[in-house]
Coordinates of C-alpha atoms in Angstrom, one line a residue:
X910 CA -0.4 7.4 -23.3
X911 CA 3.7 6.2 -22.1
X912 CA 6.0 7.2 -18.9
X913 CA 9.0 7.3 -18.1
X914 CA 10.7 4.7 -16.1
X915 CA 14.6 4.9 -15.4
X916 CA 14.9 7.5 -18.7
X917 CA 13.3 5.0 -21.2
X918 CA 9.0 5.5 -22.3
X919 CA 6.9 1.7 -20.9
X920 CA 3.3 0.8 -20.9
X921 CA 1.7 -1.4 -17.8
X922 CA 2.3 -4.7 -20.9
X923 CA 6.7 -3.7 -20.9
X924 CA 8.7 -6.2 -18.2
X925 CA 8.2 -9.2 -17.1
X926 CA 4.4 -10.8 -16.0
X927 CA 3.4 -9.1 -13.1
X928 CA 2.5 -11.5 -9.7
X929 CA 1.6 -9.7 -6.7
X930 CA 2.3 -11.7 -3.1
X931 CA -0.8 -10.4 -1.4
X932 CA -1.0 -11.1 2.6
X933 CA -3.9 -12.2 4.0
X934 CA -5.9 -9.7 4.5
X935 CA -7.9 -9.3 8.1
X936 CA -11.9 -8.0 8.1
X937 CA -12.1 -4.3 7.3
X938 CA -13.3 -2.4 10.5
X939 CA -15.8 0.1 10.2
X940 CA -14.0 4.1 11.0
X941 CA -15.5 6.5 12.7
X942 CA -15.0 10.1 10.1
X943 CA -13.9 12.5 12.3
X944 CA -14.3 15.3 10.1
X945 CA -17.5 16.7 9.3
X946 CA -18.2 18.9 5.7
X947 CA -18.1 22.2 8.3
X948 CA -14.8 21.9 9.7
X949 CA -13.5 21.2 5.4
X950 CA -10.8 18.2 4.6
X951 CA -8.1 16.1 6.3
X952 CA -4.8 17.4 4.7
X953 CA -1.7 16.0 5.8
X954 CA 2.0 14.9 4.4
X955 CA 3.7 11.5 4.9
X956 CA 7.2 10.8 5.7
X957 CA 8.0 8.3 2.5
X958 CA 11.3 6.6 2.7
X959 CA 10.9 5.0 0.1
X960 CA 10.5 8.7 -2.4
X961 CA 12.4 10.0 0.2
X962 CA 10.4 13.2 0.2
X963 CA 6.7 13.8 1.4
X964 CA 4.0 12.7 -0.3
X965 CA 0.2 14.7 0.1
X966 CA -2.6 13.0 1.4
X967 CA -6.5 14.9 1.8
X968 CA -7.7 11.7 3.4
X969 CA -7.8 9.1 6.0
X970 CA -8.6 6.8 3.4
X971 CA -5.3 8.1 1.6
X972 CA -2.7 8.4 5.0
X973 CA -4.0 4.8 5.1
X974 CA -3.3 3.8 1.6
X975 CA 0.1 5.7 1.8
X976 CA 2.0 3.3 4.4
X977 CA 0.2 -0.1 2.1
X978 CA 2.4 1.5 -1.3
X979 CA 5.9 2.6 1.2
X980 CA 5.6 -1.3 2.9
X981 CA 5.0 -2.9 0.4
X982 CA 8.2 -4.2 -1.7
X983 CA 6.0 -5.1 -4.9
X984 CA 5.8 -1.1 -5.5
X985 CA 8.7 0.3 -6.0
X986 CA 7.5 4.1 -6.0
X987 CA 4.8 6.1 -6.3
X988 CA 3.5 9.3 -6.2
X989 CA 0.1 11.3 -5.0
X990 CA -1.9 13.3 -7.7
X991 CA 0.0 12.7 -11.0
X992 CA -1.2 13.8 -13.1
X993 CA -5.3 15.2 -14.9
X994 CA -7.0 13.4 -17.4
X995 CA -9.6 14.7 -19.7
X996 CA -12.5 11.9 -20.6
X997 CA -14.4 12.3 -23.9
X998 CA -18.5 11.0 -23.4
X999 CA -21.1 12.2 -25.2
X1000 CA -19.5 15.1 -26.8
X1001 CA -18.0 16.8 -23.3
X1002 CA -14.2 16.1 -21.9
X1003 CA -14.4 15.5 -18.5
X1004 CA -11.7 16.1 -15.9
X1005 CA -10.3 13.7 -13.4
X1006 CA -7.2 13.7 -11.4
X1007 CA -6.6 10.2 -9.9
X1008 CA -5.2 9.6 -6.5
X1009 CA -2.3 7.7 -6.8
X1010 CA -0.2 7.0 -9.7
X1011 CA 2.1 3.6 -8.7
X1012 CA 4.8 1.1 -9.9
X1013 CA 6.0 -1.4 -9.8
X1014 CA 8.6 -4.3 -9.8
X1015 CA 8.0 -5.5 -13.2
X1016 CA 7.4 -1.4 -14.6
X1017 CA 4.0 -1.5 -14.5
X1018 CA 1.8 1.9 -13.9
X1019 CA -1.3 1.7 -11.9
X1020 CA -3.5 4.4 -11.3
X1021 CA -5.4 5.0 -7.7
X1022 CA -8.2 6.4 -6.7
X1023 CA -9.5 6.0 -2.5
X1024 CA -12.6 6.5 -1.9
X1025 CA -15.2 6.0 0.7
X1026 CA -17.9 2.5 -1.1
X1027 CA -21.3 5.1 0.3
X1028 CA -19.0 7.7 -2.5
X1029 CA -18.4 5.0 -4.5
X1030 CA -22.2 3.4 -4.9
X1031 CA -22.9 7.1 -6.4
X1032 CA -24.3 6.7 -10.1
X1033 CA -21.8 9.7 -10.7
X1034 CA -18.3 9.1 -9.5
X1035 CA -19.8 5.0 -11.3
X1036 CA -19.8 6.7 -14.2
X1037 CA -17.2 9.5 -14.3
X1038 CA -14.5 5.8 -13.4
X1039 CA -15.7 3.8 -15.1
X1040 CA -14.7 6.7 -18.0
X1041 CA -11.5 6.7 -15.7
X1042 CA -10.6 2.9 -16.4
X1043 CA -12.0 2.8 -19.8
X1044 CA -9.7 5.5 -21.1
X1045 CA -6.7 4.5 -19.0
X1046 CA -7.0 0.3 -19.8
X1047 CA -7.3 1.2 -23.3
X1048 CA -4.2 3.5 -22.6
X1049 CA -2.2 0.0 -21.7
X1050 CA -2.0 0.7 -18.4
X1051 CA -4.5 -0.5 -15.0
X1052 CA -7.0 1.0 -13.1
X1053 CA -7.4 0.6 -9.4
X1054 CA -10.3 2.1 -6.2
X1055 CA -9.4 1.5 -2.9
X1056 CA -12.4 1.9 -0.4
X1057 CA -11.8 1.7 3.8
X1058 CA -13.1 -2.2 3.4
X1059 CA -9.0 -2.3 1.8
X1060 CA -8.1 0.4 4.3
X1061 CA -9.3 -0.1 7.4
X1062 CA -6.8 -2.1 9.5
X1063 CA -6.2 -0.3 12.8
X1064 CA -4.1 -2.7 13.6
X1065 CA -1.9 -2.9 11.2
X1066 CA -1.8 1.0 10.6
X1067 CA -0.9 1.3 14.1
X1068 CA 2.0 -1.1 13.6
X1069 CA 3.0 0.3 10.3
X1070 CA 3.2 3.7 12.3
X1071 CA 5.7 2.0 14.9
X1072 CA 7.9 0.9 12.3
X1073 CA 8.0 3.3 9.3
X1074 CA 11.3 5.5 10.5
X1075 CA 13.2 1.7 11.1
X1076 CA 12.4 1.4 6.7
X1077 CA 15.9 3.9 6.9
X1078 CA 18.1 1.5 8.6
X1079 CA 20.6 0.1 6.7
X1080 CA 20.6 -4.3 7.4
X1081 CA 23.5 -6.5 6.4
X1082 CA 23.0 -9.6 4.8
X1083 CA 25.5 -10.6 7.4
X1084 CA 23.0 -9.8 10.2
X1085 CA 19.8 -10.1 8.3
X1086 CA 20.9 -14.5 8.0
X1087 CA 22.1 -14.5 11.7
X1088 CA 18.5 -13.0 12.3
X1089 CA 16.6 -15.5 10.5
X1090 CA 18.6 -18.5 11.8
X1091 CA 17.3 -17.0 15.4
X1092 CA 13.6 -17.0 14.9
X1093 CA 14.3 -20.2 12.9
X1094 CA 15.7 -22.1 16.2
X1095 CA 14.2 -20.3 19.4
X1096 CA 11.6 -22.4 20.9
X1097 CA 9.9 -19.0 21.8
X1098 CA 10.4 -16.8 19.3
X1099 CA 9.5 -13.6 21.5
X1100 CA 9.7 -9.6 20.1
X1101 CA 11.2 -9.2 23.8
X1102 CA 13.8 -12.1 23.2
X1103 CA 14.4 -11.5 19.1
X1104 CA 15.4 -7.9 21.4
X1105 CA 17.7 -9.1 24.0
X1106 CA 19.3 -11.9 21.2
X1107 CA 20.5 -8.6 19.2
X1108 CA 21.5 -6.1 21.9
X1109 CA 19.1 -3.6 20.2
X1110 CA 15.3 -3.0 19.7
X1111 CA 16.0 -0.3 17.1
X1112 CA 17.3 -3.2 14.8
X1113 CA 14.4 -5.9 16.1
X1114 CA 12.2 -3.6 14.5
X1115 CA 14.1 -2.5 11.5
X1116 CA 14.5 -5.9 10.6
X1117 CA 10.7 -6.5 11.1
X1118 CA 9.9 -3.4 8.9
X1119 CA 12.5 -4.5 6.1
X1120 CA 10.4 -8.2 6.3
X1121 CA 13.8 -9.6 6.9
X1122 CA 12.1 -11.2 10.2
X1123 CA 8.1 -12.0 10.3
X1124 CA 5.2 -11.5 12.3
X1125 CA 1.7 -10.6 12.5
X1126 CA 0.7 -7.2 11.3
X1127 CA -2.4 -7.6 11.9
X1128 CA -2.5 -7.9 16.0
X1129 CA -0.9 -5.5 17.7
X1130 CA 3.0 -5.6 18.5
X1131 CA 3.7 -6.2 22.0
X1132 CA 7.1 -7.8 23.7
X1133 CA 5.2 -11.3 24.0
X1134 CA 4.6 -11.1 19.6
X1135 CA 5.9 -14.1 17.9
X1136 CA 8.4 -13.6 15.4
X1137 CA 9.1 -15.7 12.4
X1138 CA 11.1 -16.5 9.3
X1139 CA 9.9 -15.6 6.6
X1140 CA 9.2 -18.2 3.7
X1141 CA 8.3 -15.8 0.3
X1142 CA 12.6 -16.5 -0.4
X1143 CA 13.3 -15.0 -3.5
X1144 CA 9.6 -13.8 -4.5
X1145 CA 10.2 -10.9 -1.1
X1146 CA 9.6 -8.5 -4.0
X1147 CA 6.4 -9.6 -5.5
X1148 CA 4.9 -8.4 -1.5
X1149 CA 1.5 -6.1 -1.8
X1150 CA -0.6 -5.3 1.3
X1151 CA -2.9 -4.2 -0.5
X1152 CA -6.2 -5.9 -2.6
X1153 CA -8.4 -3.2 -4.8
X1154 CA -11.5 -2.8 -7.0
X1155 CA -11.6 -3.2 -10.9
X1156 CA -13.5 -3.5 -13.3
X1157 CA -16.8 -2.1 -15.0
X1158 CA -18.7 -2.2 -11.0
X1159 CA -15.4 -2.2 -9.1
X1160 CA -16.1 -5.3 -8.1
X1161 CA -14.1 -6.2 -4.9
X1162 CA -10.9 -8.4 -6.1
X1163 CA -10.6 -12.0 -4.4
X1164 CA -7.3 -11.9 -2.0
X1165 CA -6.2 -13.8 0.6
X1166 CA -8.7 -13.7 3.8
X1167 CA -6.8 -13.6 7.2
X1168 CA -8.1 -15.9 10.3
X1169 CA -10.9 -13.7 12.0
X1170 CA -11.5 -12.5 8.2

């Protein structure tokens, strides 16, 4: 099993070793489920600047995952329901379609299942996902699971919602450097002061959305939000805004924690 990347067949172990700079994760909030089974599934379309098309999602958790993939520079491409796998088990074949396929900056391909934690604990679901994990691992790919514990960060998602339209803005290297110098040398680098310095609120949003300027995305973005010059430098492409579960039992990976975690 192989994938085409820029016209070439690749597997997950090709290219430079993947290093993810996962941003600190706050404590997840329990989400109120607004949809009952009698009302059917929640479906929608995510307008992706990265992919230059609409990405279909079939749950609010999947929608949140789209935001995380869209804003993570480590993910250079993602697509929904990439293909159906046929998994052999005890003389039978099981059909399984991952929710997403991710392509990382080094060419690695990861498949993603997005599921509420309560459903992940089901023995039947665990069995099916373990089959998928074994199948994909043997083919040289990665398989991860994301639950509400990895995705329910309301402030972060709300900020992504505000910033998403500004991902398409073009920012020159000169503008980026001037913005970073301002953030470094200003005594009280608030968002309001930044807008006054630039002259355009839209440019301020764009610089934050594209990570030229940093802000605590797990706090509501406001005029008093403090900005800073990012320190990731040459490792910008490793930045990742999500964590995940892997392995046979899909235990949560160890990740940096935010102050409120």
